[in-house]
Amino acid sequence: MSHGILEREARVVLALGRRALTVQFRRAQLLMPTFVLPLMLLAVISSGTSAAVDLRGFPDVASYLAFMVPGTVVQGTILAGLTAGIALASDIEFGFFDRLLAAPVKRTSLVLGRLCGTLGLAILQSSFFLLVALAFGARYPGGAGAAVAAVAIAAITAVGVGGIAAAIALRTGSLALLQSLFPFMFVLLFTAPAFFPRELLAPVLRDFSVLNPLTYVVEGIRALLNGDAGLGDPALGLLAACLLAVCTTALSTGALQQRLRRT
Amino acid sequence: MSLAPGSPPAVEAHALVREYKGGIRAVDGLDLQVAAGEIYGFLGPNGAGKTTVVRILTTLLRPTSGDALVGGRSVVRDGDAVRRLIGVALQEAAIDPLMTGRELLRMQGALHGLRSKQARERGQNLLERVGLTEAGDRRVGGYSGGMRRRLDLALALVHRPQVLFLDEPTTGLDPTSRAALWREVRALNDEGTTVFLTTQYLEEAEQLADRVGIIARGRLVVEGSPTALKAQVGPPTIHVELADAEGAQRARSALRGLGALEPAGAGGDIHVQLRTTAGKAAIAPVIRALDEHGVQVESVEVQMPSLDDVFMAVTGATLEGASSNDGSPSSGDHVGEAVPASRAPEATTAR
């Protein structure tokens, strides 16, 4: 692909990303779950389970809230990804996607544009969560650089989840189906050590958490924020996020090609 | 921007077939050709296959068999090149209600390869062109149906397409908005844009199209200029409404020799119908003849054959609801009301 074409497609991806982000902030039903719900869950869990730090096996952390925040951040990434699928299904159902398909752009750019919006949303969302938690007493011994790295891992993870949601949207074109996937978000979340260390999970969940890529993401972010390599491996978290993003982006691009062949 | 003379037709379809699940053939061996610079009206009732054809021609749908070329490029093998040549305004203006008109135009510009500054300037020009400058920064959700259609048209024009596909562009619009859109379509065509227009409104096809193709059950059943098609159906009919039934016999005697008298339709003895190739030119002789025979006349009307008559002639059915949606009651030239034959000649100012 020539430089000119690449530049042109990059403009398309950015334009679609900007549109995705703009619409996200203008649609209250998408804004509420992505920004408010994770914070509510954080407030409930952190106030109700703070005694967990006294449990044997709970790591020695400077701030209980800082231990919990990675779970909130990852929950946000799942929701950001899921809303990408919902918005895409909505575009398909209401015909806006046809407008995009009628334009002379690479089909891949249509998927990447949507995921670019998800990336932007996850950066804003994760930063917002970290700042709100900071205001409520969370401390990040890892420092500002580690916080930026944590936001980056979270954003890549959101792209990964968005890729799955986009693939489902493209495969089914069903807005209702995407909306019905919300409860499964909690399955993903609670089969990762989002709010408790892996050692304190029930054996079945602990076995499953090994297979859940979000486990490595949440532990990596936790290690970064707490400045404690014993809590996780940031490199492994980044690798898991990148693998997830690459695989699911390919999956959604494939779903689009398949959709175009079907029509 | 039009295709150069001698270049391939703007649109051509060869043995185009589109079959849906269950073996339903929405398009059944369609052949058509649209010359560059033409406004082609694609007419048919709901479910005739119009939208399916447009979706194939705009690369949104693959044909089951056959092929179509737009600007000489195959919609099957060279979709990307086709997409560069065309502008599309689909049946239901699929416009994100949460975005403003200006934002949508900028995005559309980016989709067509314009740089940010170019897209901004082009967007501004188009907003002015379609009369949406003031509404440009408002969210589309607050636009009226007519405003949405005009924005949809502007979006289709961002990249100055050679061929513009308009799928039922005025469905649901009030007469004023419809007329405004027609003016814009004519202006675009004057600038050289080929327009492929689907509609179920007879008046729209008559007003805009250089040629009309009528589709029924996925097949093109007849094609030609509206005038030629209507001429094929037969000569115009002059309807005479008499002041009273007593004059019917005298009226029929008076008009014999001016054309072919038809049996009176609904309304019985006070109506006399005469088919004549002279059309409007026959009005004066008709009124004179009636006057000479002392026949009192309520009204005289020339009824030109309509595209609905054409459709009826070729399919045996009418374009359901078309005339009621038209906003135009008939294509007839109505000459006065309660006009006594003795005063009528100077009142024959038809359309």
XYZ file of C-alpha atoms in Angstrom:
614
model
C 0.000 0.000 0.000
C 1.462 3.354 -1.018
C 2.162 6.158 1.414
C -0.681 8.238 -0.083
C -3.231 5.491 0.409
C -2.025 4.852 3.949
C -2.326 8.533 4.783
C -5.812 8.658 3.286
C -6.947 5.583 5.212
C -5.447 7.029 8.399
C -7.610 10.130 7.882
C -10.644 7.878 7.465
C -9.832 5.957 10.660
C -9.374 9.199 12.604
C -12.596 10.699 11.221
C -14.565 7.593 12.155
C -12.881 7.462 15.554
C -13.778 11.086 16.199
C -17.359 10.406 15.214
C -17.550 7.342 17.491
C -16.258 9.360 20.418
C -18.516 12.342 19.714
C -21.619 10.179 19.573
C -20.554 8.301 22.716
C -20.533 11.522 24.717
C -23.883 12.617 23.304
C -25.679 9.374 24.063
C -26.492 9.169 27.749
C -27.357 5.482 27.608
C -23.773 4.753 26.527
C -22.142 7.273 28.812
C -23.773 6.030 31.999
C -22.489 2.449 31.891
C -19.016 3.405 30.720
C -18.304 6.173 33.213
C -20.721 5.849 36.107
C -21.376 2.125 36.608
C -17.733 1.095 37.232
C -17.313 3.867 39.803
C -20.502 2.826 41.570
C -19.266 -0.755 41.723
C -15.901 0.453 43.015
C -17.617 2.464 45.756
C -19.779 -0.490 46.800
C -17.030 -3.115 46.749
C -14.303 -0.999 48.303
C -16.524 0.142 51.166
C -18.022 -3.292 51.759
C -14.955 -5.460 51.472
C -12.159 -3.339 52.875
C -11.717 -5.923 55.626
C -10.427 -8.275 52.936
C -6.965 -6.769 53.389
C -6.784 -8.645 56.693
C -7.337 -11.998 55.019
C -4.385 -14.338 54.909
C -2.952 -14.290 51.416
C -4.041 -10.721 50.684
C -0.982 -8.850 49.451
C 0.505 -6.063 51.448
C -0.585 -2.913 49.598
C -0.198 0.750 50.424
C -3.772 1.587 49.545
C -6.727 -0.791 49.374
C -8.435 1.513 46.907
C -5.373 1.450 44.658
C -5.582 -2.351 44.759
C -9.224 -2.172 43.660
C -8.866 0.495 40.966
C -7.321 -1.842 38.339
C -10.506 -3.926 38.540
C -12.552 -0.799 37.892
C -10.305 0.189 35.009
C -10.635 -3.262 33.438
C -14.378 -3.208 33.974
C -14.391 0.106 32.146
C -12.438 -1.369 29.243
C -14.968 -4.183 28.904
C -17.837 -1.716 28.889
C -16.074 0.597 26.444
C -15.502 -2.361 24.129
C -19.047 -3.560 24.474
C -20.485 -0.141 23.670
C -18.380 -0.120 20.503
C -20.268 -3.229 19.413
C -23.599 -1.717 20.434
C -22.907 1.467 18.478
C -21.829 -0.549 15.441
C -24.932 -2.754 15.594
C -27.000 0.411 15.860
C -25.281 1.819 12.744
C -26.034 -1.408 10.898
C -29.629 -1.600 12.069
C -30.428 2.024 11.257
C -28.606 2.116 7.926
C -25.719 4.448 8.778
C -23.258 1.650 8.084
C -24.474 1.560 4.456
C -23.336 5.155 4.109
C -19.863 4.056 5.190
C -19.907 1.016 2.909
C -20.809 3.222 -0.054
C -17.621 5.244 0.445
C -14.392 4.381 -1.378
C -12.450 3.297 1.686
C -10.736 0.083 2.690
C -13.224 -2.097 4.524
C -10.653 -2.638 7.274
C -10.638 1.107 7.935
C -14.321 0.979 8.841
C -13.565 -1.486 11.639
C -10.383 0.300 12.697
C -12.229 3.618 12.795
C -14.755 2.227 15.231
C -11.986 0.715 17.380
C -10.049 3.977 17.234
C -13.028 5.586 18.960
C -12.933 2.829 21.566
C -9.231 3.485 22.131
C -9.904 7.188 22.707
C -12.828 6.436 24.984
C -10.810 3.984 27.082
C -7.969 6.497 27.508
C -10.384 9.158 28.774
C -12.300 6.675 30.896
C -9.278 5.047 32.553
C -7.686 8.420 33.286
C -10.973 9.589 34.790
C -11.187 6.510 37.048
C -7.614 6.937 38.266
C -8.217 10.615 39.045
C -11.513 10.012 40.845
C -9.926 7.248 42.934
C -6.986 9.553 43.664
C -9.408 12.199 44.886
C -10.977 9.612 47.172
C -7.701 8.598 48.740
C -6.125 6.025 46.417
C -2.350 6.310 46.181
C -0.233 5.125 43.279
C 3.289 4.389 44.509
C 4.252 3.425 40.945
C 4.169 7.103 39.998
C 2.749 9.087 37.091
C 4.700 7.187 34.422
C 3.279 3.916 35.661
C -0.204 5.399 35.634
C 0.239 6.431 31.995
C 1.451 2.924 31.148
C -1.567 1.475 32.965
C -3.903 3.675 30.935
C -2.174 2.524 27.740
C -2.605 -1.168 28.629
C -6.237 -0.542 29.531
C -6.894 1.249 26.244
C -5.371 -1.581 24.203
C -7.488 -4.043 26.170
C -10.613 -2.025 25.351
C -9.731 -2.334 21.674
C -9.465 -6.103 22.212
C -12.900 -6.331 23.809
C -14.276 -3.912 21.197
C -12.989 -6.239 18.493
C -15.056 -9.126 19.878
C -18.143 -6.931 20.202
C -17.647 -5.531 16.701
C -17.293 -9.042 15.300
C -20.590 -10.045 16.929
C -22.261 -6.873 15.643
C -21.015 -7.477 12.114
C -21.925 -11.135 12.225
C -25.461 -10.633 13.548
C -26.293 -6.954 12.961
C -28.434 -7.266 16.069
C -28.519 -4.399 18.521
C -30.651 -6.421 20.944
C -28.104 -9.258 21.039
C -25.258 -6.881 21.820
C -27.270 -5.275 24.605
C -28.003 -8.698 26.060
C -24.269 -9.337 26.411
C -23.920 -6.906 29.327
C -24.314 -9.605 32.022
C -21.500 -11.644 30.457
C -19.218 -8.735 31.191
C -19.438 -9.637 34.871
C -18.483 -13.247 34.110
C -15.313 -11.998 32.426
C -14.656 -9.611 35.261
C -15.126 -12.041 38.132
C -13.160 -14.825 36.469
C -10.198 -12.455 36.563
C -8.661 -11.252 39.832
C -10.308 -7.868 39.366
C -11.133 -7.176 42.991
C -9.353 -9.985 44.844
C -5.931 -11.505 44.421
C -5.838 -14.718 42.433
C -4.866 -16.654 45.561
C -8.157 -15.790 47.259
C -10.379 -16.845 44.340
C -12.320 -20.111 44.577
C -10.341 -22.963 43.002
C -12.627 -23.194 39.954
C -12.381 -19.482 39.310
C -8.641 -19.592 39.910
C -8.278 -22.309 37.265
C -10.398 -20.339 34.846
C -8.567 -17.091 35.544
C -5.416 -18.595 34.036
C -7.253 -18.745 30.689
C -8.733 -15.273 30.977
C -6.450 -12.695 29.314
C -7.948 -10.011 31.542
C -6.204 -11.701 34.493
C -2.809 -10.641 33.153
C -4.083 -7.193 32.230
C -5.527 -6.473 35.664
C -2.479 -7.857 37.466
C -0.124 -5.909 35.208
C -1.993 -2.659 35.843
C -2.062 -3.413 39.580
C 1.673 -3.974 39.638
C 2.250 -0.712 37.791
C -0.006 1.438 39.978
C 1.227 -0.058 43.226
C 4.848 -0.126 42.125
C 5.029 -3.737 43.249
C 6.283 -6.375 40.794
C 4.912 -9.039 43.142
C 1.355 -8.118 42.215
C 1.704 -8.931 38.532
C 3.778 -8.608 35.403
C 3.169 -5.414 33.394
C 4.939 -6.842 30.340
C 2.688 -9.886 30.434
C -0.316 -7.595 30.829
C 0.763 -5.562 27.808
C 1.371 -8.734 25.800
C -2.064 -10.117 26.708
C -3.728 -6.819 25.782
C -1.876 -6.606 22.463
C -2.604 -10.230 21.554
C -6.254 -9.760 22.388
C -6.433 -6.564 20.340
C -4.688 -8.034 17.299
C -6.698 -11.277 17.331
C -10.097 -9.656 17.802
C -9.409 -6.888 15.281
C -8.607 -9.607 12.757
C -11.772 -11.420 13.858
C -13.955 -8.362 13.321
C -12.343 -7.551 9.982
C -13.038 -11.135 8.947
C -16.633 -10.771 10.127
C -17.021 -7.678 7.948
C -15.611 -9.473 4.906
C -17.968 -12.346 5.580
C -20.886 -9.943 5.930
C -20.021 -8.341 2.595
C -19.802 -11.749 0.927
C -23.179 -12.697 2.384
C -24.833 -9.618 0.921
C -18.565 16.600 -13.766
C -19.900 14.336 -16.510
C -18.400 11.510 -18.424
C -16.777 12.689 -21.606
C -18.637 12.199 -24.895
C -17.849 8.814 -26.344
C -17.205 7.434 -22.904
C -19.182 4.417 -21.730
C -22.751 4.830 -20.531
C -22.972 6.158 -16.999
C -24.866 3.078 -15.881
C -25.540 -0.215 -17.586
C -26.865 -3.502 -16.313
C -26.728 -6.830 -18.082
C -28.990 -9.728 -17.159
C -28.931 -8.604 -13.558
C -30.456 -11.077 -11.133
C -30.769 -10.873 -7.385
C -32.315 -13.758 -5.584
C -33.054 -13.714 -1.864
C -33.469 -16.634 0.500
C -36.373 -18.838 -0.448
C -35.745 -18.270 -4.140
C -37.459 -14.881 -4.213
C -36.203 -12.987 -7.251
C -36.227 -9.289 -6.435
C -34.429 -8.530 -9.686
C -35.052 -10.884 -12.541
C -32.789 -10.457 -15.548
C -32.680 -6.680 -15.689
C -31.003 -4.896 -18.591
C -30.741 -1.143 -18.679
C -28.542 1.653 -19.881
C -28.309 5.228 -18.686
C -26.426 7.766 -20.762
C -23.992 10.194 -19.200
C -25.647 13.468 -18.263
C -29.126 11.987 -18.186
C -31.746 11.979 -15.441
C -33.103 8.473 -15.458
C -36.318 7.885 -13.553
C -36.685 4.378 -12.236
C -40.342 3.929 -11.506
C -42.270 1.137 -9.911
C -44.576 0.265 -7.051
C -43.326 -0.770 -3.630
C -41.598 -4.132 -3.770
C -40.947 -3.960 -7.507
C -37.190 -4.227 -7.012
C -36.147 -0.575 -7.339
C -34.186 -0.393 -4.123
C -32.522 -3.752 -4.738
C -31.313 -2.494 -8.121
C -29.967 0.698 -6.546
C -28.203 -1.268 -3.831
C -26.540 -3.426 -6.472
C -25.533 -0.415 -8.576
C -24.050 1.287 -5.527
C -22.105 -1.882 -4.554
C -24.065 -2.402 -1.344
C -25.468 -5.695 -2.602
C -23.985 -8.350 -4.830
C -26.018 -9.575 -7.770
C -26.755 -13.295 -7.776
C -25.811 -13.271 -11.445
C -25.215 -10.768 -14.201
C -23.210 -7.606 -13.845
C -23.605 -3.858 -13.873
C -21.165 -1.175 -14.873
C -21.101 2.330 -13.471
C -18.834 4.717 -15.341
C -17.527 1.656 -17.152
C -16.467 -0.080 -13.905
C -17.965 -3.358 -12.770
C -19.869 -3.247 -9.498
C -18.861 -6.862 -8.927
C -15.153 -6.756 -9.743
C -14.241 -3.118 -9.226
C -16.452 -1.904 -6.404
C -13.920 0.543 -5.012
C -13.607 2.369 -8.345
C -17.398 2.515 -8.633
C -17.662 3.976 -5.144
C -15.287 6.762 -6.149
C -17.590 7.748 -9.025
C -20.923 7.707 -7.297
C -22.884 9.676 -4.754
C -25.663 7.909 -2.914
C -28.712 9.190 -1.050
C -30.568 6.141 0.142
C -34.278 5.714 0.677
C -34.312 6.290 4.395
C -31.901 9.088 5.039
C -29.564 7.189 7.373
C -28.088 10.146 9.149
C -26.795 9.981 12.696
C -29.212 12.172 14.665
C -26.590 12.921 17.310
C -24.220 14.611 14.893
C -24.541 18.067 13.393
C -24.876 18.618 9.673
C -21.428 20.191 9.533
C -19.813 17.280 11.414
C -21.398 14.772 9.061
C -20.202 16.677 6.014
C -16.653 16.796 7.377
C -16.727 13.087 8.100
C -18.099 12.362 4.636
C -15.319 14.510 3.192
C -12.730 12.437 5.038
C -14.350 9.241 3.755
C -13.831 10.569 0.251
C -10.215 11.479 0.801
C -10.533 15.203 1.444
C -8.082 16.768 3.841
C -9.454 18.495 6.901
C -9.377 22.041 5.446
C -10.840 20.911 2.108
C -13.569 18.962 3.876
C -14.439 21.980 6.020
C -14.665 24.318 3.024
C -16.592 21.854 0.908
C -18.971 21.241 3.811
C -19.606 24.974 4.148
C -20.275 25.319 0.406
C -22.681 22.427 0.428
C -24.529 23.694 3.494
C -25.031 26.976 1.635
C -26.082 25.164 -1.509
C -28.820 23.168 0.203
C -29.892 26.067 2.416
C -28.737 24.619 5.723
C -26.082 27.152 6.707
C -27.921 28.255 9.831
C -28.831 24.713 10.821
C -25.352 23.369 10.114
C -24.268 23.365 13.746
C -27.466 21.852 15.048
C -27.837 18.142 15.678
C -29.582 16.364 12.841
C -32.100 14.867 15.277
C -33.771 18.291 15.362
C -34.037 18.613 11.558
C -37.313 18.329 9.681
C -37.750 15.595 7.064
C -37.018 18.053 4.271
C -33.858 19.309 5.972
C -32.626 15.752 6.435
C -33.193 15.001 2.769
C -31.312 18.116 1.750
C -28.457 17.211 4.056
C -28.489 13.682 2.654
C -28.187 15.165 -0.829
C -25.332 17.415 0.307
C -23.543 14.384 1.788
C -23.870 12.574 -1.520
C -22.264 15.531 -3.299
C -19.193 15.996 -1.129
C -16.824 14.471 -3.690
C -18.577 15.858 -6.814
C -19.770 12.459 -8.044
C -20.241 11.690 -11.730
C -23.315 9.604 -11.068
C -25.792 10.403 -8.334
C -28.168 7.720 -7.067
C -31.254 9.060 -5.353
C -33.506 6.397 -3.905
C -36.970 7.864 -3.404
C -35.530 11.207 -2.358
C -38.820 12.974 -1.712
C -40.823 10.251 0.011
C -42.751 11.804 2.862
C -41.837 15.392 2.009
C -44.304 18.246 1.805
C -44.814 19.819 -1.651
C -42.562 22.802 -0.908
C -39.636 20.641 0.230
C -40.212 18.350 -2.722
C -40.120 21.225 -5.183
C -36.917 22.557 -3.590
C -35.254 19.168 -3.944
C -36.357 18.896 -7.558
C -34.793 22.287 -8.301
C -31.545 21.081 -6.788
C -31.586 17.840 -8.761
C -32.183 19.775 -11.986
C -29.346 22.152 -11.151
C -27.006 19.248 -10.504
C -27.957 17.674 -13.785
C -27.378 20.980 -15.570
C -23.859 20.890 -14.156
C -23.393 17.518 -15.835
C -24.155 15.006 -13.094
C -25.926 11.883 -14.242
C -28.872 11.193 -11.948
C -30.380 7.778 -11.357
C -33.603 8.471 -9.512
C -35.969 5.883 -8.129
C -39.421 7.036 -7.285
C -42.957 5.867 -6.921
C -44.257 9.352 -7.587
C -45.464 9.768 -11.141
C -45.218 13.520 -11.039
C -41.607 13.326 -9.888
C -40.654 11.121 -12.799
C -42.525 13.314 -15.246
C -41.015 16.515 -13.890
C -37.432 15.377 -13.643
C -36.604 12.418 -15.830
C -35.302 12.558 -19.374
C -36.124 8.878 -19.622
C -38.151 6.600 -17.450
C -37.807 2.877 -16.878
C -40.725 1.097 -15.291
C -39.926 -1.954 -13.226
C -42.427 -4.567 -12.119
C -41.625 -7.851 -10.391
C -37.926 -7.301 -10.900
C -38.138 -6.785 -14.642
C -37.899 -3.656 -16.723
C -41.243 -3.660 -18.473
C -40.972 -0.474 -20.496
C -38.509 2.347 -21.014
C -38.475 5.686 -22.832
C -39.067 9.402 -22.420
C -42.218 10.216 -20.444
C -43.708 11.875 -23.532
C -42.967 8.935 -25.799
C -44.264 6.427 -23.279
C -47.493 8.307 -22.824
C -47.905 8.691 -26.560
C -47.699 4.907 -26.877
C -50.752 4.541 -24.666
C -52.952 6.545 -27.005
C -54.159 10.068 -27.761
C -55.311 12.483 -25.072
C -58.957 12.502 -24.065
C -61.125 15.610 -23.952
C -63.663 15.391 -21.173
C -66.723 17.599 -21.569
C -69.023 18.077 -18.620
C -72.424 19.328 -19.698
C -74.648 21.659 -17.739
C -77.505 19.175 -18.036
C -78.168 15.699 -19.415
C -80.557 16.989 -22.044
C -77.713 18.254 -24.168
C -75.902 14.918 -24.291
C -77.299 13.784 -27.618
C -76.671 17.147 -29.247
C -73.151 17.198 -27.825
C -72.333 13.789 -29.242
C -73.637 14.878 -32.640
C -71.602 18.076 -32.463
C -68.384 16.308 -31.620
C -68.681 13.488 -34.110
C -65.992 14.100 -36.680
C -63.582 15.805 -34.222
C -62.295 12.527 -32.830
C -63.353 9.171 -31.481
C -66.263 9.449 -29.079
C -66.082 7.184 -26.078
C -68.949 5.823 -24.068
C -69.713 8.060 -21.103
C -68.024 6.952 -17.889
C -69.085 7.626 -14.333
C -71.417 10.589 -14.255
C -73.665 9.230 -16.958
C -75.251 11.521 -19.493
C -73.650 14.785 -18.516
C -70.169 13.573 -19.552
C -68.912 13.217 -23.088
C -65.391 11.992 -23.820
C -63.541 12.415 -27.061
C -60.201 10.882 -27.937
C -58.203 13.023 -30.312
C -54.569 13.237 -31.288
C -55.000 17.006 -31.506
C -54.898 17.233 -27.694
C -55.125 20.796 -26.400
C -55.464 22.138 -29.930
C -58.864 20.455 -30.151
C -60.314 22.455 -27.259
C -61.307 25.487 -29.321
C -63.002 23.472 -32.114
C -64.779 21.372 -29.501
C -66.151 24.393 -27.711
C -67.108 26.061 -30.983
C -68.945 22.946 -32.143
C -70.804 22.651 -28.860
C -71.702 26.335 -28.978
C -73.010 26.040 -32.501
C -75.262 23.195 -31.364
C -76.446 25.248 -28.371
C -74.957 22.918 -25.784
C -74.363 24.387 -22.333
C -71.020 23.254 -20.889
C -69.866 23.102 -17.264
C -66.218 22.381 -17.998
C -63.826 21.052 -20.575
C -60.720 19.161 -19.581
C -57.897 17.614 -21.564
C -56.687 14.429 -19.945
C -53.219 13.464 -21.145
C -52.268 9.806 -20.713
C -50.266 9.495 -17.505
C -47.386 7.248 -16.583
C -49.912 5.356 -14.511
C -51.769 4.660 -17.765
C -48.468 3.480 -19.223
C -47.929 1.226 -16.241
C -51.486 -0.054 -16.511
C -51.021 -0.720 -20.212
C -47.857 -2.773 -19.761
C -48.612 -4.573 -16.496
C -52.365 -4.549 -16.198
C -52.075 -2.942 -12.762
C -51.787 0.582 -11.419
C -48.948 2.096 -9.460
C -50.674 1.652 -6.136
C -51.111 4.894 -4.256
C -48.871 6.764 -6.602
C -51.283 9.435 -7.666
C -52.582 9.956 -4.162
C -49.020 10.511 -2.970
C -48.291 12.730 -5.877
C -49.764 15.872 -4.567
C -50.980 16.436 -8.120
C -54.491 15.220 -8.811
C -54.075 14.606 -12.510
C -52.042 15.536 -15.483
C -55.106 17.053 -17.105
C -55.505 20.610 -18.306
C -58.613 21.934 -16.763
C -60.281 24.713 -18.621
C -62.583 26.807 -16.545
C -65.592 25.842 -14.528
C -69.224 26.328 -15.448
C -68.159 27.776 -18.757
C -70.983 28.276 -21.185
C -69.798 27.249 -24.608
C -70.583 30.695 -25.936
C -68.030 32.309 -23.608
C -65.477 29.596 -23.544
C -63.000 30.094 -26.427
C -60.972 32.869 -24.807
C -60.764 30.802 -21.597
C -58.708 27.986 -23.164
C -55.529 28.856 -21.382
C -54.217 25.471 -20.599
C -51.279 24.934 -18.288
